[in-house]
Amino acid sequence: SQQGEEDPQALSIQEGENATMNCSYKTSINNLQWYRQNSGRGLVHLILIRSNEREKHSGRLRVTLDTSKKSSSLLITASRAADTASYFCATDDTDKLIFGTGTRLQVFP
Amino acid sequence: NAGVTQTPKFRVLKTGQSMTLLCAQDMNHEYMYWYRQDPGMGLRLIHYSVGEGTTAKGEVPDGYNVSRLKKQNFLLGLESAAPSQTSVYFCASKWGQVNTEAFFGQGTRLTVV
């Protein structure tokens, strides 16, 4: 399977804490993307990092990419209850968009 | 702008029945994808298309067929449904080959009994 893996599978934190999720993948990539999914809904794009970039920021999100280790991490700072959702990484290797297994994040008020 | 629309939203099939799921996008995107989502498995790519008239197999294509006769529509067919095809199906589209984000439909929940 080309599917990547994310860890942890589940993460529970208090509001205000930071949440870090990791993604490992198997193939060469053009870019890596992170998506969010609220329960029962479609996925929504959060951030894209190109293969020649090492770090990218967007609001409270910080993404890193290490192509030598085939891994990426997503950091959500100062989490809020509204951040409760599942988060997926996806690798874009020209034509295919392959998703990881996801991390379920629960943020308690 | 509706974005990506999936039809139907829910369906119950009996084993052996056939059905077609429709994905329509109004963003003039070239690339379209069909995924299935099962608990603990994330999203797995079934088939995809890089333009009108083209289709290709993804990670889990067995038991499914697809067609892209019009650029805006991507159809996923189940010829003879099996209980193992019970899942939530998502369609996605994106504009170009490199460094573009994908937009998702709201999903179709399919149960095969």
Coordinates of C-alpha atoms in Angstrom, one line a residue:
Chain A
S1 CA 0.0 0.0 0.0
Q2 CA 1.2 3.5 -0.7
Q3 CA -0.9 4.9 2.1
G4 CA 1.0 6.9 4.7
E5 CA 0.7 6.6 8.4
E6 CA 0.0 9.2 11.0
D7 CA 0.6 9.2 14.7
P8 CA -0.8 9.4 17.2
Q9 CA -4.0 7.8 16.0
A10 CA -5.8 9.8 18.7
L11 CA -4.9 12.8 20.8
S12 CA -6.7 14.5 23.7
I13 CA -5.7 17.9 25.0
Q14 CA -7.0 20.9 26.9
E15 CA -7.8 24.2 25.3
G16 CA -4.8 26.4 25.0
E17 CA -2.3 23.5 24.7
N18 CA -0.5 22.7 21.5
A19 CA -1.2 19.7 19.4
T20 CA 1.4 17.9 17.3
M21 CA 0.6 15.3 14.7
N22 CA 3.1 13.4 12.6
C23 CA 2.9 11.9 9.1
S24 CA 5.2 9.3 7.5
Y25 CA 4.9 8.5 3.8
K26 CA 6.5 6.1 1.4
T27 CA 6.9 7.6 -2.1
S28 CA 8.6 10.6 -3.6
I29 CA 6.4 13.7 -3.6
N30 CA 5.8 17.0 -5.2
N31 CA 4.1 18.3 -2.1
L32 CA 2.5 17.3 1.1
Q33 CA -0.9 18.6 2.2
W34 CA -2.9 18.6 5.4
Y35 CA -6.6 18.4 5.6
R36 CA -9.2 18.5 8.3
Q37 CA -12.4 16.5 8.6
N38 CA -15.2 17.3 11.0
S39 CA -17.3 14.4 12.0
G40 CA -19.5 13.2 9.1
R41 CA -18.3 15.9 6.7
G42 CA -16.0 16.2 3.7
L43 CA -12.3 17.1 4.0
V44 CA -11.2 20.7 4.0
H45 CA -7.7 21.8 2.9
L46 CA -5.5 23.4 5.6
I47 CA -2.0 23.9 4.2
L48 CA 0.3 22.7 1.4
I49 CA 4.1 22.5 1.7
R50 CA 6.2 21.9 -1.4
S51 CA 8.9 19.3 -1.5
N52 CA 11.6 22.0 -1.6
E53 CA 10.3 23.7 1.5
R54 CA 11.1 22.7 5.1
E55 CA 8.6 24.8 7.1
K56 CA 5.5 26.7 6.5
H57 CA 3.1 28.7 8.7
S58 CA -0.5 29.6 8.4
G59 CA -2.2 31.3 11.3
R60 CA -2.0 28.9 14.2
L61 CA -0.7 26.1 12.0
R62 CA 2.9 25.2 11.5
V63 CA 4.0 22.4 9.1
T64 CA 7.4 20.9 8.7
L65 CA 8.6 18.6 6.0
D66 CA 11.7 16.3 6.0
T67 CA 12.0 14.6 2.6
S68 CA 15.1 12.7 3.7
K69 CA 13.0 11.0 6.4
K70 CA 9.8 11.0 4.4
S71 CA 8.0 12.6 7.3
S72 CA 6.0 15.7 8.1
S73 CA 4.5 17.2 11.2
L74 CA 1.5 19.5 11.9
L75 CA 1.5 21.7 14.9
I76 CA -1.6 23.5 16.0
T77 CA -0.8 26.2 18.6
A78 CA -3.1 27.5 21.4
S79 CA -5.8 24.9 20.5
R80 CA -9.5 25.6 20.8
A81 CA -12.5 23.3 21.3
A82 CA -13.4 24.1 17.7
D83 CA -10.2 22.4 16.5
T84 CA -11.7 19.0 17.5
A85 CA -11.7 17.0 14.3
S86 CA -9.7 14.4 12.4
Y87 CA -6.5 15.6 10.6
F88 CA -5.1 13.9 7.5
C89 CA -1.9 14.3 5.6
A90 CA -1.9 13.7 1.9
T91 CA 1.0 13.2 -0.5
D92 CA 0.8 14.5 -4.1
D93 CA 3.1 12.5 -6.4
T94 CA 2.1 14.0 -9.7
D95 CA -1.3 12.5 -10.4
K96 CA -2.3 10.6 -7.3
L97 CA -3.3 12.2 -4.0
I98 CA -2.7 9.6 -1.3
F99 CA -4.0 10.1 2.2
G100 CA -2.7 8.9 5.6
T101 CA -4.7 7.1 8.2
G102 CA -5.4 10.3 10.2
T103 CA -5.2 11.6 13.7
R104 CA -8.4 12.2 15.8
L105 CA -7.9 15.3 17.9
Q106 CA -10.2 16.1 20.8
V107 CA -9.8 19.5 22.5
F108 CA -11.5 19.8 25.8
P109 CA -12.8 23.2 27.0
Chain B
N1 CA -20.6 28.1 -6.8
A2 CA -21.6 24.7 -5.6
G3 CA -18.1 23.3 -5.6
V4 CA -18.1 19.5 -5.5
T5 CA -21.5 17.8 -5.3
Q6 CA -22.1 14.1 -4.7
T7 CA -25.3 12.3 -5.4
P8 CA -26.9 10.5 -3.6
K9 CA -26.0 11.3 0.0
F10 CA -27.2 7.9 1.4
R11 CA -28.1 4.6 -0.1
V12 CA -28.8 1.1 1.0
L13 CA -28.2 -1.7 -1.5
K14 CA -28.8 -5.4 -1.5
T15 CA -25.9 -7.7 -2.3
G16 CA -25.6 -8.1 -6.0
Q17 CA -27.4 -4.9 -6.9
S18 CA -25.7 -2.2 -9.0
M19 CA -25.6 1.5 -8.6
T20 CA -23.8 4.6 -9.8
L21 CA -22.5 7.4 -7.7
L22 CA -22.3 10.8 -9.3
C23 CA -19.7 13.5 -8.6
A24 CA -20.1 16.9 -10.2
Q25 CA -17.8 19.9 -9.9
D26 CA -18.3 23.4 -11.3
M27 CA -14.7 24.7 -10.9
N28 CA -13.4 23.5 -14.3
H29 CA -11.0 21.2 -12.5
E30 CA -8.9 18.7 -14.5
Y31 CA -8.3 16.1 -11.8
M32 CA -11.0 14.1 -10.0
Y33 CA -10.7 11.4 -7.5
W34 CA -12.9 8.8 -5.8
Y35 CA -12.0 7.6 -2.3
R36 CA -13.6 5.3 0.3
Q37 CA -13.3 5.9 4.0
D38 CA -13.5 3.1 6.5
P39 CA -12.9 3.3 10.3
G40 CA -9.2 3.2 11.1
M41 CA -8.2 3.1 7.4
G42 CA -8.3 6.8 6.5
L43 CA -9.1 7.5 2.9
R44 CA -8.1 5.0 0.2
L45 CA -8.0 6.0 -3.5
I46 CA -10.3 3.9 -5.7
H47 CA -9.9 5.5 -9.1
Y48 CA -8.9 8.9 -10.4
S49 CA -9.0 10.9 -13.6
V50 CA -6.5 13.5 -14.9
G51 CA -8.9 14.9 -17.5
E52 CA -12.0 14.3 -19.6
G53 CA -12.0 10.9 -21.1
T54 CA -9.2 9.5 -18.9
T55 CA -9.4 7.2 -15.9
A56 CA -6.8 5.3 -13.9
K57 CA -6.7 2.8 -11.0
G58 CA -5.9 3.8 -7.5
E59 CA -5.1 1.7 -4.4
V60 CA -8.3 -0.3 -4.2
P61 CA -10.0 -0.4 -7.6
D62 CA -11.4 -4.0 -7.5
G63 CA -15.2 -4.1 -7.7
Y64 CA -15.5 -0.6 -9.0
N65 CA -15.6 1.1 -12.5
V66 CA -15.5 4.8 -13.4
S67 CA -16.2 7.0 -16.3
R68 CA -15.3 10.7 -17.1
L69 CA -17.3 11.4 -20.3
K70 CA -17.6 15.1 -19.3
K71 CA -15.0 17.2 -17.6
Q72 CA -17.3 18.2 -14.8
N73 CA -18.6 14.7 -13.9
F74 CA -16.9 11.6 -12.5
L75 CA -19.1 8.5 -12.1
L76 CA -18.3 5.6 -9.8
G77 CA -20.1 2.4 -10.6
L78 CA -20.6 -0.8 -8.5
E79 CA -21.7 -3.6 -10.9
S80 CA -22.5 -6.2 -8.2
A81 CA -22.4 -4.7 -4.7
A82 CA -20.9 -6.7 -1.8
P83 CA -21.1 -6.1 1.9
S84 CA -17.3 -5.3 1.9
Q85 CA -18.2 -2.2 -0.2
T86 CA -20.2 -0.7 2.7
S87 CA -18.3 2.5 3.3
V88 CA -18.4 6.3 3.0
Y89 CA -17.4 7.4 -0.5
F90 CA -15.8 10.8 -1.1
C91 CA -15.2 12.6 -4.4
A92 CA -12.6 15.3 -4.8
S93 CA -11.3 17.5 -7.5
K94 CA -8.3 19.8 -8.1
W95 CA -7.3 22.2 -10.8
G96 CA -3.9 21.1 -11.9
Q97 CA -1.1 18.6 -11.6
V98 CA 1.2 20.2 -9.2
N99 CA 0.8 22.2 -6.0
T100 CA -2.9 22.6 -6.0
E101 CA -5.3 21.8 -3.2
A102 CA -8.2 19.4 -3.5
F103 CA -11.9 20.2 -2.9
F104 CA -14.1 17.5 -1.4
G105 CA -17.8 16.6 -1.7
Q106 CA -19.8 15.9 1.4
G107 CA -19.7 12.1 0.9
T108 CA -22.1 9.3 0.1
R109 CA -22.8 6.8 2.9
L110 CA -23.4 3.4 1.3
T111 CA -24.6 0.3 3.1
V112 CA -24.7 -3.1 1.4
V113 CA -26.9 -5.7 3.1

